[in-house]
């Protein structure tokens, strides 16, 4: 009988997992390596190794109406798209309302999670933790919910670009980026056109433009001669495949996800020819700004991947503050070379917005049995290789919609499986389903790791709801 459940991490996933365990009569024990809740959304000036990091200006790209937990709406005075500090405050209100803090051990990191010798019978885990004083402690748990997130180990592909070792400028990952101060008045290349890449490129371009305008207003020839680099400051956004860019505001001024993620749209997308839906949607986007003229047009169709959510990027391109460039090819001593043969000299910094590795070093290596060493998960939640289904990985997926409602449903399903109320298919069936879904997404994502992470928002929620409610009725 499952009773004690280890919850690794006290971010959004950890909090909802604690609450779900309590509601089902279990005893959650949460281990959080920092001194506060919030996980990814806890902004810090300093960098902590193996912890998530966000930039100061980060604003969510899903609306409060769509992203809140089902039984705890966002405060009415919050904006539809909130700053990261407001989302962190929401988590604090949530934790206080449901009295969750008493289950959390702060400044306690999980070193390892290993199967007990009798795991095939008991399903129990041995969890090794270490606190801020360096004291290690072993615990035994009936189940484990991993909620530590997958934005902790930056993927910095410098070895892919010849000449990086002699480049005079600075190369760093967006994980290190906090604000545009260090890039003010400089020539900067941002590599990668995901949501972080778009945000960071726009912010740096604003900073560079402000410095240029300020110097020009001074009308002091001597000062301008002393600072020629400031006048030539420029931001470049390098993209390998381009992106479809959509703003947060939809028709009638409503939030994009509120009008886009609906049952009707889901049915139309499934029933109508995909080529037709793509043509109609892409035509509407190109009527706002032609993606080809702006250097944004991607190789993939709109429905194949998540779009870039950004309100300002096309405007920055239109003003010349941001210059679109093709994929980065390599480095020169003080510049960079792009795949179209163009060269930009006097580059001060290159910011790589190239994603994360999604590592969980405290988990058994045997669980990382995917084609490229990634975790193989049935329905992005359960490792099929386990003899007993008493471990679940929360939030390790990508989708076109808010994350928190999905994680809430994941928590409900996982706890039902832990307690034996809901059950999983045989290992062979789970592996078959997992491979089938990965193969389907490989048509849109060349990278097997990225393909394995994808889920359809409404369909995935519906499937989990059936597991939670149909098998318990």
Tab-separated table of C-alpha atoms in Angstrom:
chain	number	residue	atom	x	y	z
A	1	UNK	CA	0.000	0.000	0.000
A	2	UNK	CA	1.486	3.347	-1.100
A	3	UNK	CA	1.578	5.870	1.750
A	4	UNK	CA	4.711	8.064	1.707
A	5	UNK	CA	5.476	9.908	-1.516
A	6	UNK	CA	8.658	11.868	-2.228
A	7	UNK	CA	8.087	15.056	-4.229
A	8	UNK	CA	11.296	16.421	-5.782
A	9	UNK	CA	10.969	20.190	-6.229
A	10	UNK	CA	8.533	22.852	-5.016
A	11	UNK	CA	7.780	24.696	-8.229
A	12	UNK	CA	4.361	24.738	-9.852
A	13	UNK	CA	4.459	20.971	-10.464
A	14	UNK	CA	5.658	20.173	-6.956
A	15	UNK	CA	2.959	22.251	-5.294
A	16	UNK	CA	0.085	20.660	-7.189
A	17	UNK	CA	1.569	17.197	-6.565
A	18	UNK	CA	1.714	17.846	-2.814
A	19	UNK	CA	-1.901	18.973	-2.827
A	20	UNK	CA	-3.045	15.986	-4.873
A	21	UNK	CA	-1.277	13.537	-2.570
A	22	UNK	CA	-2.918	15.079	0.485
A	23	UNK	CA	-6.358	14.909	-1.140
A	24	UNK	CA	-5.852	11.191	-1.815
A	25	UNK	CA	-4.826	10.464	1.773
A	26	UNK	CA	-1.101	10.072	1.073
A	27	UNK	CA	1.841	11.551	2.986
A	28	UNK	CA	3.895	13.796	0.685
A	29	UNK	CA	7.412	14.841	1.663
A	30	UNK	CA	8.805	17.520	-0.627
A	31	UNK	CA	12.503	18.308	-1.051
A	32	UNK	CA	13.344	21.761	-2.414
A	33	UNK	CA	16.975	22.751	-2.957
A	34	UNK	CA	16.344	26.502	-2.623
A	35	UNK	CA	14.908	28.526	0.247
A	36	UNK	CA	11.604	29.326	-1.467
A	37	UNK	CA	8.874	27.861	-3.653
A	38	UNK	CA	8.348	28.764	-7.292
A	39	UNK	CA	11.057	26.786	-9.066
A	40	UNK	CA	11.598	28.245	-12.534
A	41	UNK	CA	9.598	31.371	-11.717
A	42	UNK	CA	11.763	32.457	-8.786
A	43	UNK	CA	13.962	35.207	-10.284
A	44	UNK	CA	17.437	35.517	-8.787
A	45	UNK	CA	20.238	37.921	-9.638
A	46	UNK	CA	22.824	35.178	-9.181
A	47	UNK	CA	23.165	31.847	-10.959
A	48	UNK	CA	22.912	28.551	-9.110
A	49	UNK	CA	24.306	25.485	-10.892
A	50	UNK	CA	21.702	22.850	-11.795
A	51	UNK	CA	18.849	25.257	-11.089
A	52	UNK	CA	16.472	27.009	-13.456
A	53	UNK	CA	17.122	30.636	-14.321
A	54	UNK	CA	14.910	33.325	-15.867
A	55	UNK	CA	15.484	36.882	-17.048
A	56	UNK	CA	14.192	39.890	-15.148
A	57	UNK	CA	11.627	41.062	-17.705
A	58	UNK	CA	10.032	37.674	-18.425
A	59	UNK	CA	6.265	37.829	-19.001
A	60	UNK	CA	4.230	34.640	-19.376
A	61	UNK	CA	2.929	33.762	-22.846
A	62	UNK	CA	-0.236	32.026	-21.660
A	63	UNK	CA	-3.133	33.928	-20.122
A	64	UNK	CA	-4.141	33.756	-16.472
A	65	UNK	CA	-7.572	32.394	-17.396
A	66	UNK	CA	-6.068	29.401	-19.192
A	67	UNK	CA	-3.015	28.659	-17.039
A	68	UNK	CA	-4.386	28.751	-13.485
A	69	UNK	CA	-5.028	25.630	-11.441
A	70	UNK	CA	-8.605	24.350	-11.712
A	71	UNK	CA	-9.626	25.098	-8.120
A	72	UNK	CA	-7.688	28.319	-7.530
A	73	UNK	CA	-8.293	31.175	-10.010
A	74	UNK	CA	-5.754	33.947	-10.479
A	75	UNK	CA	-6.485	37.167	-8.544
A	76	UNK	CA	-8.913	39.407	-10.419
A	77	UNK	CA	-6.502	42.353	-10.430
A	78	UNK	CA	-3.772	40.380	-12.216
A	79	UNK	CA	-3.248	41.243	-15.889
A	80	UNK	CA	-4.101	38.596	-18.459
A	81	UNK	CA	-0.406	38.116	-19.211
A	82	UNK	CA	1.557	38.645	-16.036
A	83	UNK	CA	5.129	39.378	-15.072
A	84	UNK	CA	7.082	36.500	-13.539
A	85	UNK	CA	6.935	38.109	-10.075
A	86	UNK	CA	3.135	38.018	-10.133
A	87	UNK	CA	3.080	34.350	-11.080
A	88	UNK	CA	5.442	33.608	-8.193
A	89	UNK	CA	3.067	35.440	-5.863
A	90	UNK	CA	0.204	33.305	-7.219
A	91	UNK	CA	2.120	30.168	-6.217
A	92	UNK	CA	2.621	31.604	-2.736
A	93	UNK	CA	-1.104	32.308	-2.431
A	94	UNK	CA	-1.843	28.773	-3.636
A	95	UNK	CA	0.558	27.221	-1.130
A	96	UNK	CA	-0.854	29.304	1.716
A	97	UNK	CA	-4.484	28.596	0.808
A	98	UNK	CA	-3.991	24.820	0.755
A	99	UNK	CA	-1.458	24.785	3.627
A	100	UNK	CA	1.293	23.158	1.547
A	101	UNK	CA	4.428	24.702	3.070
A	102	UNK	CA	4.426	22.325	6.015
A	103	UNK	CA	5.218	19.428	3.668
A	104	UNK	CA	8.318	21.085	2.162
A	105	UNK	CA	11.920	20.634	3.311
A	106	UNK	CA	13.719	23.713	2.036
A	107	UNK	CA	17.432	23.882	1.188
A	108	UNK	CA	17.448	20.119	0.811
A	109	UNK	CA	18.669	18.597	-2.446
A	110	UNK	CA	18.058	15.108	-3.740
A	111	UNK	CA	21.331	13.344	-4.512
A	112	UNK	CA	19.954	10.028	-5.743
A	113	UNK	CA	16.759	8.047	-6.174
A	114	UNK	CA	17.355	4.289	-6.316
A	115	UNK	CA	15.203	1.181	-6.190
A	116	UNK	CA	15.122	-0.783	-2.965
A	117	UNK	CA	16.360	-4.415	-3.115
A	118	UNK	CA	12.769	-5.684	-2.919
A	119	UNK	CA	11.472	-3.179	-5.497
A	120	UNK	CA	9.856	-5.831	-7.681
A	121	UNK	CA	7.512	-6.583	-4.774
A	122	UNK	CA	7.316	-3.391	-2.720
A	123	UNK	CA	7.876	-0.728	-5.421
A	124	UNK	CA	9.787	1.294	-2.828
A	125	UNK	CA	12.551	3.816	-3.431
A	126	UNK	CA	15.556	4.929	-1.406
A	127	UNK	CA	16.073	8.684	-1.626
A	128	UNK	CA	19.378	10.234	-0.569
A	129	UNK	CA	19.197	13.930	0.360
A	130	UNK	CA	21.677	16.551	1.521
A	131	UNK	CA	20.774	19.726	3.415
A	132	UNK	CA	22.416	23.157	3.522
A	133	UNK	CA	24.732	21.995	6.330
A	134	UNK	CA	26.074	19.168	4.179
A	135	UNK	CA	24.317	16.453	6.165
A	136	UNK	CA	23.176	13.467	4.129
A	137	UNK	CA	20.110	11.425	4.995
A	138	UNK	CA	18.497	8.331	3.517
A	139	UNK	CA	14.729	7.995	3.260
A	140	UNK	CA	12.425	5.216	2.109
A	141	UNK	CA	9.370	6.122	0.049
A	142	UNK	CA	6.568	4.141	-1.515
A	143	UNK	CA	6.516	6.376	-4.613
A	144	UNK	CA	8.343	9.333	-6.161
A	145	UNK	CA	7.066	12.345	-8.115
A	146	UNK	CA	9.885	14.141	-9.947
A	147	UNK	CA	9.033	17.845	-10.236
A	148	UNK	CA	12.485	19.381	-10.639
A	149	UNK	CA	11.891	20.652	-14.175
A	150	UNK	CA	13.992	20.275	-17.299
A	151	UNK	CA	15.428	23.788	-17.664
A	152	UNK	CA	18.429	23.246	-15.437
A	153	UNK	CA	21.183	21.975	-17.779
A	154	UNK	CA	21.795	24.394	-20.690
A	155	UNK	CA	22.611	22.991	-24.127
A	156	UNK	CA	25.495	25.148	-25.389
A	157	UNK	CA	26.607	23.712	-28.773
A	158	UNK	CA	29.860	25.664	-29.168
A	159	UNK	CA	31.689	22.648	-30.577
A	160	UNK	CA	29.371	22.790	-33.626
A	161	UNK	CA	30.821	26.143	-34.675
A	162	UNK	CA	34.451	26.328	-35.840
A	163	UNK	CA	36.502	29.241	-34.572
A	164	UNK	CA	34.674	29.675	-31.283
A	165	UNK	CA	37.840	29.040	-29.289
A	166	UNK	CA	39.611	32.064	-30.830
A	167	UNK	CA	36.590	34.379	-30.860
A	168	UNK	CA	37.373	37.549	-28.899
A	169	UNK	CA	33.802	38.180	-27.806
A	170	UNK	CA	31.736	36.450	-25.160
A	171	UNK	CA	29.608	33.362	-25.801
A	172	UNK	CA	26.980	32.384	-23.261
A	173	UNK	CA	23.652	30.580	-22.929
A	174	UNK	CA	20.359	32.344	-22.260
A	175	UNK	CA	20.372	30.545	-18.888
A	176	UNK	CA	22.946	33.176	-17.835
A	177	UNK	CA	21.006	36.147	-19.236
A	178	UNK	CA	19.343	38.428	-16.691
A	179	UNK	CA	18.865	41.741	-18.514
A	180	UNK	CA	20.287	43.800	-21.362
A	181	UNK	CA	22.671	45.882	-19.227
A	182	UNK	CA	25.743	43.843	-20.168
A	183	UNK	CA	24.857	44.173	-23.866
A	184	UNK	CA	24.081	47.899	-23.890
A	185	UNK	CA	25.690	49.696	-26.814
A	186	UNK	CA	27.181	46.501	-28.228
A	187	UNK	CA	26.860	44.374	-31.334
A	188	UNK	CA	25.149	41.177	-30.248
A	189	UNK	CA	24.036	38.018	-32.030
A	190	UNK	CA	21.185	35.986	-30.533
A	191	UNK	CA	21.105	32.383	-31.775
A	192	UNK	CA	17.774	30.562	-31.682
A	193	UNK	CA	14.219	31.721	-32.301
A	194	UNK	CA	12.260	30.060	-29.520
A	195	UNK	CA	10.295	32.199	-27.084
A	196	UNK	CA	13.406	33.039	-25.042
A	197	UNK	CA	15.389	33.943	-28.162
A	198	UNK	CA	12.641	36.267	-29.360
A	199	UNK	CA	12.272	37.990	-25.982
A	200	UNK	CA	16.010	38.443	-25.469
A	201	UNK	CA	16.657	39.714	-29.000
A	202	UNK	CA	13.885	42.294	-28.678
A	203	UNK	CA	15.096	43.464	-25.266
A	204	UNK	CA	18.748	43.821	-26.332
A	205	UNK	CA	17.715	45.669	-29.502
A	206	UNK	CA	15.804	48.203	-27.428
A	207	UNK	CA	18.787	48.782	-25.173
A	208	UNK	CA	21.142	49.284	-28.127
A	209	UNK	CA	18.757	51.717	-29.804
A	210	UNK	CA	18.360	53.824	-26.655
A	211	UNK	CA	22.134	54.248	-26.306
A	212	UNK	CA	22.461	55.232	-29.969
A	213	UNK	CA	19.727	57.845	-29.709
A	214	UNK	CA	21.180	59.295	-26.516
A	215	UNK	CA	24.618	59.779	-28.081
A	216	UNK	CA	23.196	61.324	-31.225
A	217	UNK	CA	21.220	63.835	-29.156
A	218	UNK	CA	24.413	65.060	-27.489
A	219	UNK	CA	25.765	66.354	-30.810
A	220	UNK	CA	29.300	66.314	-29.398
A	221	UNK	CA	31.799	65.286	-32.122
A	222	UNK	CA	34.541	64.468	-29.633
A	223	UNK	CA	32.237	62.247	-27.587
A	224	UNK	CA	30.978	60.500	-30.710
A	225	UNK	CA	34.557	59.782	-31.806
A	226	UNK	CA	35.279	58.262	-28.414
A	227	UNK	CA	32.311	55.926	-28.715
A	228	UNK	CA	32.076	54.760	-32.367
A	229	UNK	CA	31.050	51.264	-31.276
A	230	UNK	CA	27.983	52.631	-29.540
A	231	UNK	CA	26.809	54.231	-32.795
A	232	UNK	CA	27.300	50.946	-34.661
A	233	UNK	CA	25.585	48.869	-31.974
A	234	UNK	CA	23.194	46.372	-33.504
A	235	UNK	CA	21.277	43.240	-32.562
A	236	UNK	CA	21.095	40.231	-34.878
A	237	UNK	CA	18.754	37.249	-34.525
A	238	UNK	CA	20.091	34.078	-36.135
A	239	UNK	CA	17.630	31.312	-36.949
A	240	UNK	CA	18.146	27.933	-38.540
A	241	UNK	CA	14.593	27.362	-39.719
A	242	UNK	CA	12.582	30.520	-38.998
A	243	UNK	CA	9.309	30.672	-37.065
A	244	UNK	CA	5.685	31.672	-37.339
A	245	UNK	CA	5.289	34.708	-35.073
A	246	UNK	CA	2.024	35.387	-33.251
A	247	UNK	CA	1.202	38.117	-30.740
A	248	UNK	CA	-0.506	37.519	-27.412
A	249	UNK	CA	-3.627	39.417	-28.500
A	250	UNK	CA	-6.284	37.729	-30.623
A	251	UNK	CA	-9.451	39.094	-32.213
A	252	UNK	CA	-11.565	41.498	-30.155
A	253	UNK	CA	-8.515	42.048	-27.939
A	254	UNK	CA	-8.895	38.695	-26.195
A	255	UNK	CA	-5.907	36.557	-25.148
A	256	UNK	CA	-4.633	34.337	-27.944
A	257	UNK	CA	-4.911	31.047	-26.071
A	258	UNK	CA	-8.441	31.824	-24.880
A	259	UNK	CA	-9.719	32.047	-28.453
A	260	UNK	CA	-7.354	29.501	-29.992
A	261	UNK	CA	-7.512	26.553	-27.592
A	262	UNK	CA	-11.159	25.496	-27.886
A	263	UNK	CA	-13.071	22.279	-28.481
A	264	UNK	CA	-14.390	23.674	-31.775
A	265	UNK	CA	-10.932	24.526	-33.090
A	266	UNK	CA	-9.666	21.126	-31.984
A	267	UNK	CA	-12.468	19.347	-33.892
A	268	UNK	CA	-11.959	21.488	-37.009
A	269	UNK	CA	-8.220	20.821	-36.968
A	270	UNK	CA	-8.842	17.074	-36.747
A	271	UNK	CA	-11.641	16.915	-39.331
A	272	UNK	CA	-10.511	19.384	-42.003
A	273	UNK	CA	-7.579	18.721	-44.354
A	274	UNK	CA	-4.399	19.823	-42.586
A	275	UNK	CA	-3.120	21.583	-45.704
A	276	UNK	CA	-6.279	23.696	-45.833
A	277	UNK	CA	-6.085	24.706	-42.168
A	278	UNK	CA	-2.420	25.598	-42.570
A	279	UNK	CA	-3.128	27.686	-45.678
A	280	UNK	CA	-5.915	29.661	-44.013
A	281	UNK	CA	-3.988	30.311	-40.785
A	282	UNK	CA	-0.707	31.173	-42.502
A	283	UNK	CA	-2.503	33.528	-44.883
A	284	UNK	CA	-4.018	35.373	-41.915
A	285	UNK	CA	-0.611	35.734	-40.256
A	286	UNK	CA	1.068	36.922	-43.447
A	287	UNK	CA	-1.597	39.589	-43.901
A	288	UNK	CA	-0.287	41.174	-40.679
A	289	UNK	CA	3.346	40.913	-41.759
A	290	UNK	CA	4.740	38.855	-44.601
A	291	UNK	CA	7.044	36.362	-42.880
A	292	UNK	CA	9.159	36.014	-46.039
A	293	UNK	CA	9.830	39.753	-46.300
A	294	UNK	CA	10.737	39.896	-42.611
A	295	UNK	CA	13.177	36.981	-42.863
A	296	UNK	CA	10.987	34.898	-40.561
A	297	UNK	CA	9.308	32.398	-42.882
A	298	UNK	CA	10.003	28.898	-41.554
A	299	UNK	CA	10.452	25.665	-43.456
A	300	UNK	CA	7.646	23.998	-41.504
A	301	UNK	CA	3.913	24.632	-41.681
A	302	UNK	CA	2.118	26.476	-38.900
A	303	UNK	CA	0.386	23.451	-37.334
A	304	UNK	CA	3.555	21.352	-37.303
A	305	UNK	CA	5.250	23.159	-34.414
A	306	UNK	CA	4.634	25.669	-31.675
A	307	UNK	CA	4.674	29.257	-32.964
A	308	UNK	CA	6.839	31.993	-31.482
A	309	UNK	CA	4.733	34.115	-29.116
A	310	UNK	CA	6.044	37.677	-29.334
A	311	UNK	CA	4.251	41.009	-29.577
A	312	UNK	CA	7.202	43.174	-30.608
A	313	UNK	CA	9.621	41.223	-32.800
A	314	UNK	CA	8.189	42.162	-36.224
A	315	UNK	CA	8.113	45.831	-35.185
A	316	UNK	CA	11.772	45.737	-34.142
A	317	UNK	CA	12.655	44.282	-37.551
A	318	UNK	CA	10.593	46.972	-39.277
A	319	UNK	CA	12.482	49.691	-37.405
A	320	UNK	CA	15.868	48.193	-38.229
A	321	UNK	CA	16.661	47.687	-34.555
A	322	UNK	CA	16.759	43.934	-35.072
A	323	UNK	CA	18.297	42.277	-38.129
A	324	UNK	CA	17.290	38.730	-39.072
A	325	UNK	CA	20.120	36.408	-40.116
A	326	UNK	CA	20.280	32.757	-41.232
A	327	UNK	CA	21.841	30.009	-39.160
A	328	UNK	CA	25.214	30.672	-37.555
A	329	UNK	CA	28.022	28.844	-39.389
A	330	UNK	CA	31.144	29.760	-37.423
A	331	UNK	CA	33.293	32.389	-35.772
A	332	UNK	CA	36.108	34.692	-36.841
A	333	UNK	CA	38.483	36.364	-34.417
A	334	UNK	CA	36.123	39.276	-33.809
A	335	UNK	CA	33.107	38.360	-35.887
A	336	UNK	CA	30.698	35.658	-36.980
A	337	UNK	CA	29.902	33.926	-40.264
A	338	UNK	CA	26.413	32.896	-41.307
A	339	UNK	CA	25.333	30.080	-43.625
A	340	UNK	CA	24.509	32.485	-46.459
A	341	UNK	CA	28.151	33.604	-46.478
A	342	UNK	CA	27.572	36.984	-44.873
A	343	UNK	CA	29.935	38.144	-42.133
A	344	UNK	CA	29.319	40.510	-39.247
A	345	UNK	CA	32.443	42.013	-37.709
A	346	UNK	CA	33.082	43.548	-34.285
A	347	UNK	CA	30.642	41.265	-32.501
A	348	UNK	CA	30.883	41.664	-28.729
A	349	UNK	CA	28.644	38.810	-27.594
A	350	UNK	CA	26.726	35.792	-28.860
A	351	UNK	CA	23.755	34.615	-26.797
A	352	UNK	CA	22.761	30.999	-27.420
A	353	UNK	CA	19.046	30.370	-26.883
A	354	UNK	CA	19.466	26.729	-27.789
A	355	UNK	CA	17.408	24.903	-25.205
A	356	UNK	CA	18.219	22.484	-22.418
A	357	UNK	CA	19.357	18.887	-22.077
A	358	UNK	CA	16.557	17.702	-19.790
A	359	UNK	CA	18.870	15.713	-17.524
A	360	UNK	CA	17.900	14.128	-14.214
A	361	UNK	CA	21.273	13.071	-12.774
A	362	UNK	CA	19.749	11.787	-9.519
A	363	UNK	CA	17.615	9.166	-11.291
A	364	UNK	CA	18.816	5.642	-12.177
A	365	UNK	CA	20.691	5.701	-15.487
A	366	UNK	CA	18.717	2.638	-16.591
A	367	UNK	CA	15.653	4.870	-17.069
A	368	UNK	CA	17.459	6.873	-19.782
A	369	UNK	CA	16.961	4.265	-22.477
A	370	UNK	CA	15.786	6.495	-25.329
A	371	UNK	CA	17.560	6.658	-28.735
A	372	UNK	CA	19.747	9.548	-27.528
A	373	UNK	CA	19.940	8.735	-23.842
A	374	UNK	CA	16.739	10.567	-22.929
A	375	UNK	CA	14.064	9.254	-20.595
A	376	UNK	CA	11.555	6.955	-22.245
A	377	UNK	CA	8.130	7.797	-20.802
A	378	UNK	CA	4.710	6.342	-21.482
A	379	UNK	CA	2.378	9.257	-22.154
A	380	UNK	CA	5.212	11.578	-21.062
A	381	UNK	CA	4.804	10.456	-17.459
A	382	UNK	CA	5.713	6.844	-16.573
A	383	UNK	CA	8.942	4.901	-17.341
A	384	UNK	CA	7.694	1.634	-18.942
A	385	UNK	CA	10.766	-0.295	-17.786
A	386	UNK	CA	9.825	-0.209	-14.089
A	387	UNK	CA	8.481	-3.421	-12.593
A	388	UNK	CA	6.271	-1.345	-10.307
A	389	UNK	CA	4.732	1.959	-11.533
A	390	UNK	CA	5.741	4.014	-8.504
A	391	UNK	CA	7.701	6.833	-10.165
A	392	UNK	CA	6.446	9.607	-12.436
A	393	UNK	CA	8.215	12.500	-14.183
A	394	UNK	CA	6.074	15.637	-14.105
A	395	UNK	CA	6.062	18.388	-16.729
A	396	UNK	CA	8.519	16.807	-19.161
A	397	UNK	CA	6.637	17.651	-22.346
A	398	UNK	CA	5.998	20.415	-24.873
A	399	UNK	CA	2.596	21.508	-26.106
A	400	UNK	CA	0.694	24.366	-27.726
A	401	UNK	CA	-0.939	25.556	-24.546
A	402	UNK	CA	-0.406	26.281	-20.847
A	403	UNK	CA	1.611	23.768	-18.850
A	404	UNK	CA	-0.005	23.968	-15.403
A	405	UNK	CA	-3.438	22.422	-16.222
A	406	UNK	CA	-1.692	19.453	-17.827
A	407	UNK	CA	0.620	18.957	-14.842
A	408	UNK	CA	-2.393	19.107	-12.525
A	409	UNK	CA	-4.013	16.274	-14.485
A	410	UNK	CA	-0.722	14.384	-14.590
A	411	UNK	CA	-0.579	14.564	-10.792
A	412	UNK	CA	-4.102	13.173	-10.463
A	413	UNK	CA	-3.369	10.305	-12.825
A	414	UNK	CA	-0.007	9.481	-11.239
A	415	UNK	CA	-1.473	9.315	-7.739
A	416	UNK	CA	-4.330	7.100	-8.937
A	417	UNK	CA	-1.753	4.726	-10.439
A	418	UNK	CA	0.345	4.782	-7.265
A	419	UNK	CA	-2.647	3.803	-5.149
A	420	UNK	CA	-3.739	1.054	-7.544
A	421	UNK	CA	-7.037	2.724	-8.439
A	422	UNK	CA	-5.894	3.236	-12.024
A	423	UNK	CA	-3.523	0.919	-13.868
A	424	UNK	CA	-1.077	0.976	-16.784
A	425	UNK	CA	-0.842	-1.342	-19.811
A	426	UNK	CA	1.820	-4.006	-20.093
A	427	UNK	CA	5.385	-2.850	-20.759
A	428	UNK	CA	5.309	-3.974	-24.397
A	429	UNK	CA	2.127	-2.004	-25.071
A	430	UNK	CA	3.513	1.132	-23.399
A	431	UNK	CA	6.691	0.955	-25.483
A	432	UNK	CA	4.647	0.424	-28.642
A	433	UNK	CA	2.489	3.484	-27.922
A	434	UNK	CA	5.524	5.604	-27.012
A	435	UNK	CA	7.377	4.709	-30.215
A	436	UNK	CA	4.264	5.288	-32.332
A	437	UNK	CA	3.770	8.774	-30.916
A	438	UNK	CA	7.450	9.655	-31.329
A	439	UNK	CA	7.407	8.471	-34.955
A	440	UNK	CA	4.324	10.564	-35.670
A	441	UNK	CA	5.995	13.734	-34.391
A	442	UNK	CA	9.220	12.956	-36.256
A	443	UNK	CA	7.404	14.171	-39.381
A	444	UNK	CA	7.554	17.683	-37.900
A	445	UNK	CA	10.602	17.455	-35.637
A	446	UNK	CA	13.849	16.089	-37.046
A	447	UNK	CA	15.305	15.708	-33.557
A	448	UNK	CA	14.080	12.485	-31.857
A	449	UNK	CA	14.427	14.093	-28.421
A	450	UNK	CA	12.175	17.013	-29.412
A	451	UNK	CA	9.691	14.692	-31.138
A	452	UNK	CA	9.360	12.554	-28.009
A	453	UNK	CA	8.402	15.595	-25.902
A	454	UNK	CA	5.348	16.632	-27.926
A	455	UNK	CA	1.739	16.208	-26.797
A	456	UNK	CA	-1.554	17.492	-28.210
A	457	UNK	CA	-3.044	19.815	-25.602
A	458	UNK	CA	-6.743	18.893	-25.524
A	459	UNK	CA	-6.316	15.257	-26.590
A	460	UNK	CA	-3.707	14.651	-23.898
A	461	UNK	CA	-5.881	16.187	-21.189
A	462	UNK	CA	-8.845	14.106	-22.340
A	463	UNK	CA	-6.821	10.890	-22.275
A	464	UNK	CA	-5.599	11.492	-18.733
A	465	UNK	CA	-9.065	12.473	-17.565
A	466	UNK	CA	-10.370	9.141	-18.854
A	467	UNK	CA	-7.665	7.311	-16.902
A	468	UNK	CA	-8.519	9.221	-13.725
A	469	UNK	CA	-12.281	9.107	-13.859
A	470	UNK	CA	-13.302	6.157	-16.065
A	471	UNK	CA	-11.092	3.585	-14.338
A	472	UNK	CA	-12.199	4.787	-10.894
A	473	UNK	CA	-15.920	4.780	-11.576
